Coordinates of C-alpha atoms in Angstrom, one line a residue:
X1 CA 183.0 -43.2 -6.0
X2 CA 182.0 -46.6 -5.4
X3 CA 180.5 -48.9 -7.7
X4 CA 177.3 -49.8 -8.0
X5 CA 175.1 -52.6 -10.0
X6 CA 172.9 -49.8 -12.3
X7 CA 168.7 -50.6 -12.2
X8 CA 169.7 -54.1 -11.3
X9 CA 170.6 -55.0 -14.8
X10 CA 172.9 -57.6 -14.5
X11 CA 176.0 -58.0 -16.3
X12 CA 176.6 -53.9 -15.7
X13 CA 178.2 -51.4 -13.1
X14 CA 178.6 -47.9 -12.9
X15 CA 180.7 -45.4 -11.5
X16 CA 180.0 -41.7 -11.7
X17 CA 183.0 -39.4 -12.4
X18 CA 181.4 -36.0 -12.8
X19 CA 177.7 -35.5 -11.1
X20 CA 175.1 -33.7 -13.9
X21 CA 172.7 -31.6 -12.9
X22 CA 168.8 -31.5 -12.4
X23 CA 166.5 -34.4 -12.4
X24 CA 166.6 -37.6 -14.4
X25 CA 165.4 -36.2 -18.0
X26 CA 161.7 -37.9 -18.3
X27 CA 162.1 -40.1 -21.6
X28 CA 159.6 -40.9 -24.2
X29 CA 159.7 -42.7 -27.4
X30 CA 161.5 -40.3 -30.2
X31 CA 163.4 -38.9 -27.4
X32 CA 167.0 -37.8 -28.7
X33 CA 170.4 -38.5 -26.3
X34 CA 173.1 -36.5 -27.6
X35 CA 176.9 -37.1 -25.9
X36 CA 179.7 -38.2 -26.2
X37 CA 181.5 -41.9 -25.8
X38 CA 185.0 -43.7 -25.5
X39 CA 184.9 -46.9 -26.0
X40 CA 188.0 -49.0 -23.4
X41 CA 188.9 -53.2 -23.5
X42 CA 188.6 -54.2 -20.2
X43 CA 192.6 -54.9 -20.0
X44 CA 195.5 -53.6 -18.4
X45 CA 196.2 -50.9 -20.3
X46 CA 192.8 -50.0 -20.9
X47 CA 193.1 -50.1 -24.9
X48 CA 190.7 -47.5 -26.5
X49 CA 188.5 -48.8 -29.3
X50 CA 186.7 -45.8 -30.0
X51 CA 186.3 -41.9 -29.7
X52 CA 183.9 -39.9 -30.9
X53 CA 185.8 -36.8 -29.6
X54 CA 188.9 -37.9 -32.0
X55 CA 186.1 -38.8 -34.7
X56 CA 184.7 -35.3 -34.3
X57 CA 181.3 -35.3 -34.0
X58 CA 179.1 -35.9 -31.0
X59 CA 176.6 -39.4 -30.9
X60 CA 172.9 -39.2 -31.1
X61 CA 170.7 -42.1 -30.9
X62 CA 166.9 -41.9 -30.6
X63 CA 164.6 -43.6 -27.7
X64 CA 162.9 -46.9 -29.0
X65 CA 163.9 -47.2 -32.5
X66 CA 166.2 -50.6 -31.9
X67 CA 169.3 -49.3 -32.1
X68 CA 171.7 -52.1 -32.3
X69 CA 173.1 -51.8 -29.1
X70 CA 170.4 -51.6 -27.0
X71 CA 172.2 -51.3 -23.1
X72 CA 173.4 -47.8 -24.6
X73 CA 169.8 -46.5 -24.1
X74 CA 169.9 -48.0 -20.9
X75 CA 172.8 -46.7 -19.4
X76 CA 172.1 -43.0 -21.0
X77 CA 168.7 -43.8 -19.1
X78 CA 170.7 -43.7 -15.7
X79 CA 172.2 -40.2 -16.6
X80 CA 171.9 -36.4 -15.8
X81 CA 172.5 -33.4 -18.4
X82 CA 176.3 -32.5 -17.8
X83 CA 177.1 -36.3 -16.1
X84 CA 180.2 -38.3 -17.3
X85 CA 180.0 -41.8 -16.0
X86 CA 181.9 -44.9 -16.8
X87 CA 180.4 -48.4 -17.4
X88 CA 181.7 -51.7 -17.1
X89 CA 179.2 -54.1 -19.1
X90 CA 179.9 -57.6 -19.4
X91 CA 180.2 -59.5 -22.6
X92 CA 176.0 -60.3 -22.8
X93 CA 175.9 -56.5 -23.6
X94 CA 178.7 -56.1 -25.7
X95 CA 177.8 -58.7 -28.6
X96 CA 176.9 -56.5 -31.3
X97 CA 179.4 -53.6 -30.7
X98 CA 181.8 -54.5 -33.2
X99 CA 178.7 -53.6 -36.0
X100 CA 178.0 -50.8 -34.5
X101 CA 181.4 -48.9 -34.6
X102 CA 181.8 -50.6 -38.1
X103 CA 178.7 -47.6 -38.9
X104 CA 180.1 -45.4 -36.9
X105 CA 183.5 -45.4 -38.0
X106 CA 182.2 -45.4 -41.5
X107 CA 179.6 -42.5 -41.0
X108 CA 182.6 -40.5 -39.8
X109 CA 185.2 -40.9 -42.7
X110 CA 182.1 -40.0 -44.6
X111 CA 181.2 -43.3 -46.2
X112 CA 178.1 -45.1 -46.5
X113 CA 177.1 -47.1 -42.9
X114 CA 175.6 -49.6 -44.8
X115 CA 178.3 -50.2 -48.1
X116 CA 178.6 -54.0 -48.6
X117 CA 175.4 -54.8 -47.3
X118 CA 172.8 -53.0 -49.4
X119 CA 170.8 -55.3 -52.3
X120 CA 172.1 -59.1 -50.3
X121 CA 170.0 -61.8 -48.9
X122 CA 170.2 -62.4 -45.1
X123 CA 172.9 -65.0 -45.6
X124 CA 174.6 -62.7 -47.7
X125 CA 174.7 -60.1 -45.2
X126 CA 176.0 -62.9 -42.2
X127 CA 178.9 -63.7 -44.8
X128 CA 179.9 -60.1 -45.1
X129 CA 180.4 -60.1 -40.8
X130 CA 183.2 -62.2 -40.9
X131 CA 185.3 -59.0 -41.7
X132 CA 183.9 -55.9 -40.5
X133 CA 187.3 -54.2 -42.5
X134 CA 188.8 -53.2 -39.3
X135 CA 191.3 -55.2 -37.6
X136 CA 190.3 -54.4 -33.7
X137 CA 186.6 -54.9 -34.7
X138 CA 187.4 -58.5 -36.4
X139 CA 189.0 -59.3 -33.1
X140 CA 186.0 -58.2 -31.1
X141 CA 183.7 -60.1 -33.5
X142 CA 185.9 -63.3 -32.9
X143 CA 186.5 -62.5 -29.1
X144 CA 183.4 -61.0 -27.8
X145 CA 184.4 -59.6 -24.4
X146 CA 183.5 -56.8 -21.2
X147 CA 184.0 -53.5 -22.6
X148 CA 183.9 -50.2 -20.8
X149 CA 182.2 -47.1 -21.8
X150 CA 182.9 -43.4 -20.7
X151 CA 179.7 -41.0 -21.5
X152 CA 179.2 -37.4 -21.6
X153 CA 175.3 -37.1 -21.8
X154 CA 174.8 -33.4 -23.4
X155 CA 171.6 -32.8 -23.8
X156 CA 168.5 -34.9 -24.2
X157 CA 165.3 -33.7 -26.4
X158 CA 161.7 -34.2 -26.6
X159 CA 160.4 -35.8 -30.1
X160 CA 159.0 -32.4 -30.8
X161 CA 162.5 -30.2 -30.1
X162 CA 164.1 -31.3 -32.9
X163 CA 163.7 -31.7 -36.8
X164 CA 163.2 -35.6 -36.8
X165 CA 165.9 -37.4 -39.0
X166 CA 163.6 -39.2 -42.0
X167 CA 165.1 -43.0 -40.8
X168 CA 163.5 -42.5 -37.2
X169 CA 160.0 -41.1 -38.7
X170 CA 157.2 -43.2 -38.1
X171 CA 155.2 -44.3 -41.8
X172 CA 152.1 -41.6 -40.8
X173 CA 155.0 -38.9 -40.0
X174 CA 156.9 -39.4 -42.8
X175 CA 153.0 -39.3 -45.1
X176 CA 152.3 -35.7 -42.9
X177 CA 155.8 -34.3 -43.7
X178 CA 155.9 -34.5 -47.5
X179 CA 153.6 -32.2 -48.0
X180 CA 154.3 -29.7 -45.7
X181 CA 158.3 -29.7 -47.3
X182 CA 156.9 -29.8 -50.7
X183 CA 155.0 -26.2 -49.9
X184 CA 158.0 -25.3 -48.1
X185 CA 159.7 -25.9 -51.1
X186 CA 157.5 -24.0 -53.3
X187 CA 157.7 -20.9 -50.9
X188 CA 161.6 -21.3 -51.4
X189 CA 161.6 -21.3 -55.3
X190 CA 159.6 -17.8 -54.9
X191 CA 162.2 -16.2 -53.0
X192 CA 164.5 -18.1 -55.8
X193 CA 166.5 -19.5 -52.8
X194 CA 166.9 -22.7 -55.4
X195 CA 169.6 -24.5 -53.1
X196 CA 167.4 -24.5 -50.0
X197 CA 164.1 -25.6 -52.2
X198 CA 165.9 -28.4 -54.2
X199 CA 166.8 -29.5 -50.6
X200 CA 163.4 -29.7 -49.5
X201 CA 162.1 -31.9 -52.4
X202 CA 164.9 -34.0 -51.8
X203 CA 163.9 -34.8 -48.0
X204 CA 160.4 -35.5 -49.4
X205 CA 161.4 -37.8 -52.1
X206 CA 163.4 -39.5 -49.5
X207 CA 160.6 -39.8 -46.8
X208 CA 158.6 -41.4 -49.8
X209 CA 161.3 -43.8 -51.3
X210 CA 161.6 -45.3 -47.9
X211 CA 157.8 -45.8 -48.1
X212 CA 157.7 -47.4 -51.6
X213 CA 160.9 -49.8 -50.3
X214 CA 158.1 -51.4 -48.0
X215 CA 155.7 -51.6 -51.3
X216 CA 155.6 -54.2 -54.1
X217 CA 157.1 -52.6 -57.1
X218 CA 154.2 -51.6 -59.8
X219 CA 151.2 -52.6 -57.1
X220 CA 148.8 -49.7 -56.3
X221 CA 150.4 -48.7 -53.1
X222 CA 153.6 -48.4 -54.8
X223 CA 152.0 -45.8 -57.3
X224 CA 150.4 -43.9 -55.8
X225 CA 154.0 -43.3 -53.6
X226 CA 155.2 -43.0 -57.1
X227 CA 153.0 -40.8 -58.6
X228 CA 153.8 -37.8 -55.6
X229 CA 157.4 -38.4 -56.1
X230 CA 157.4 -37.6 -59.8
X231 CA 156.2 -33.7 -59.2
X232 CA 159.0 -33.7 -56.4
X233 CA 162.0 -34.8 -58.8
X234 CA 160.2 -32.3 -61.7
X235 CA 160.8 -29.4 -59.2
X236 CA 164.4 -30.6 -57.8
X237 CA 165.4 -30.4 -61.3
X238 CA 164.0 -27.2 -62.4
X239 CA 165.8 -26.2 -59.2
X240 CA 169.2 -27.8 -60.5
X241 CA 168.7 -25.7 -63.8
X242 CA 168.5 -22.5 -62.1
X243 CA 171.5 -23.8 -60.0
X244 CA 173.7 -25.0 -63.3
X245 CA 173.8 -28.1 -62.1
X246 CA 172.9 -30.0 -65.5
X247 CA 174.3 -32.9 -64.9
X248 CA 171.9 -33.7 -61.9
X249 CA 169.6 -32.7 -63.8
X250 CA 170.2 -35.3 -66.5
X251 CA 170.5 -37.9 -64.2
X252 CA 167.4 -37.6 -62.6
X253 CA 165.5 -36.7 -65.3
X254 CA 166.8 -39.7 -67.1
X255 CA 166.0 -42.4 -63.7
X256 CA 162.9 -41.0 -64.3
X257 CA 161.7 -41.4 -67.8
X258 CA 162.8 -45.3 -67.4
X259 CA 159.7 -45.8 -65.4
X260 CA 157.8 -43.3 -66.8
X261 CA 158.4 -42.2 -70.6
X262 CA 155.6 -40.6 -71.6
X263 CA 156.3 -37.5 -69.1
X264 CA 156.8 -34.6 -71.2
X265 CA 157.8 -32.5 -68.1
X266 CA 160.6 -34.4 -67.8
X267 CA 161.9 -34.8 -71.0
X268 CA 161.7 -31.1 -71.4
X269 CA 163.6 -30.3 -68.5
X270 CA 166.4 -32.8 -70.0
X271 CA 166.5 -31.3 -72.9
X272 CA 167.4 -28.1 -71.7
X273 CA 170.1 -29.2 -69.4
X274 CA 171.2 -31.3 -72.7
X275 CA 171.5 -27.7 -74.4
X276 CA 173.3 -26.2 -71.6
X277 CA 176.3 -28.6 -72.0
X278 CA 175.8 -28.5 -75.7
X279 CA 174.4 -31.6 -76.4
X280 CA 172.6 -30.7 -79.5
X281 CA 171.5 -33.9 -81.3
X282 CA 169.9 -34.9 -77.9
X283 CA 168.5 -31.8 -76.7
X284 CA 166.7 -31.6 -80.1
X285 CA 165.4 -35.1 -80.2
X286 CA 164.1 -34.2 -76.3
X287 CA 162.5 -30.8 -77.1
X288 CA 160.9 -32.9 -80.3
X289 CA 159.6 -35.7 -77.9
X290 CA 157.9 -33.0 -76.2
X291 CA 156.1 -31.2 -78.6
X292 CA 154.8 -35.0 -79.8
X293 CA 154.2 -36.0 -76.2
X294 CA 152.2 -32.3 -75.3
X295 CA 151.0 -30.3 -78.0
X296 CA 149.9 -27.8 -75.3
X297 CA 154.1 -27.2 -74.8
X298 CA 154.9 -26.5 -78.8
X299 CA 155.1 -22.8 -78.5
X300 CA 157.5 -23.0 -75.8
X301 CA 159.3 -26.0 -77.6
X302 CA 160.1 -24.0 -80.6
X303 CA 161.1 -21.0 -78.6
X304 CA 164.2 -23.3 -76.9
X305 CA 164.9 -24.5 -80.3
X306 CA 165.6 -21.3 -81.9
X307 CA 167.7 -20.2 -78.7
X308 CA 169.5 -23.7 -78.9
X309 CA 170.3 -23.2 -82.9
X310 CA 171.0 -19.5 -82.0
X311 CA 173.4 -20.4 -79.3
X312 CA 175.2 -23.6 -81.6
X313 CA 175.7 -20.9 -84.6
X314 CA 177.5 -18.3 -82.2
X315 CA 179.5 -21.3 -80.4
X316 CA 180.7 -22.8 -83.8
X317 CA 181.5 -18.9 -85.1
X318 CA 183.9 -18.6 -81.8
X319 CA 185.4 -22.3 -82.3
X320 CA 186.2 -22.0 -85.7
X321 CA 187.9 -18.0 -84.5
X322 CA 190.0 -20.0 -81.6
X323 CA 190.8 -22.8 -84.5
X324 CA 191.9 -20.2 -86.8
X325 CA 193.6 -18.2 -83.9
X326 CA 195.9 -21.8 -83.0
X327 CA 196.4 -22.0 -86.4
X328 CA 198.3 -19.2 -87.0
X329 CA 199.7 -19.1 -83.7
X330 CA 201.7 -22.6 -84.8
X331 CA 202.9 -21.4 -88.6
X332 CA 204.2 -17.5 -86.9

């Protein structure tokens, strides 16, 4: 099939190499592309830069939320369901591609997209471009140049198809959904499905540390975010007890009684994840810290404590056995 100049955008052509089918998917913002990409230099041998097929996992990238490179939306514009097309797109286009598969790439050995450039200053963050830690990409950065891309457009939803990812919620979206996951949540802990509700919380703290990121630390907006994450991470962890995950549970517990030490909740949650790994000294001076901090929570302090001392006495009784049993074990 011939060539052709796509939408009259300069600087890219097209060429079809397996028709789709149906009409031209009507796009909105929050729309979701899903397909598939190769990524070819515009040389002789048509060296491939990237694959997603060979990385595994399909791309998705959602309709107006700036994604880096901006002609992909464009030319996934131009497609119907089931189409594979190639596209020649001159170096104009092509700029920031080299950043782009540095995420990619990274996303799909399972690192994080953005290691090495989280906590830095602008200038920082220019600096930490010169080497994008891939060979090929450093030479794209230093040579920017046409590149071709072949596209498999899968399927293409509406913004309400599809469980919205938290980065491409909108601030009143991400407000609306925390409630609604931390009821989900709660009706989650009832069926004692503790994995799936501990899951839950998580998305809502997420959706509301993203908020307070936007927030001056301390200042009212940033407090009142705070003060509906602080139930969230109380019920994540009381989820990670049932799970036996204690040592989530003390790290969490712990982040959170740095800003907030006077939460009794929280310290009696550490404690008990402090007795599950036998941490006496600590797990007594939490359930203590407690019953100082909430009166209202003695009873319930002092029936952990006699479990606790109950539990220490048995586990010394069977140490001191094993001891005893090595010890004669060595002199036979």
């Amino acid at each position: 099939m011939e060539e052709t100049y796509l939408l009259n955008v300069e600087g890219v052509k097209k060429k079809i190499l397996h028709g789709g089918r149906g009409e031209l998917p009507k796009l909105q913002d929050g729309s979701k592309f899903t397909f598939h990409f190769q990524t070819l230099k515009d040389d002789f041998e048509r060296t491939v830069i990237d694959d997603s097929r060979e990385a595994g996992m399909p791309m998705e990238i959602i309709v107006g939320k700036m994604f880096k490179l901006e002609i992909w939306e464009t030319l996934l514009s131009s497609m119907r369901i089931g189409e594979v097309a190639e596209f020649w797109c001159d170096t104009i286009h092509t700029g920031m591609y080299a950043l782009v598969s540095r995420g990619m790439r990274r996303i799909a050995e399972g690192r994080d997209p953005l290691e090495g450039q989280k906590h830095r200053c602008g200038m920082g963050n220019m600096f930490d471009y010169h080497s994008t830690g891939y060979d090929d990409l450093d030479e794209l950065q230093r040579t920017p140049q046409p590149l071709i891309f072949i596209m498999e457009l899968f399927r293409v939803e509406d913004p309400s198809a599809y469980k919205r990812d938290t980065w491409a919620m909108s601030k009143e979206e991400k407000l609306a959904a925390v409630p609604v996951l931390h009821s989900e949540g709660n009706r989650l802990v009832l069926r004692r499905e503790f994995a799936q509700a501990a899951a839950k919380y998580q998305e809502a703290v997420i959706c509301l540390r993203n908020l307070q990121a936007k927030e001056k630390p301390w200042e009212d907006g940033w407090l009142k975010l705070e003060s509906l994450v602080t139930p969230l991470v109380l019920n994540y962890c009381q989820c990670q007890l049932e799970l036996g995950e204690y040592y989530e549970v003390l790290e969490h517990t712990t982040e959170l009684l740095q800003k907030h030490n006077d939460n009794a909740k929280a310290y009696f949650k550490r404690a008990k994840a402090h007795a599950a790994v036998w941490n006496e000294r600590e797990a007594r001076e939490d359930f203590q810290r407690v019953a100082h901090l909430d009166p209202s929570m003695a009873a319930a302090v002092k029936k952990e404590l006699k479990q606790l001392g109950e539990r220490m006495r048995k586990k010394h009784v069977e140490d001191r056995k094993r001891y005893q049993g090595l010890f004669q074990s060595s002199q036979g």
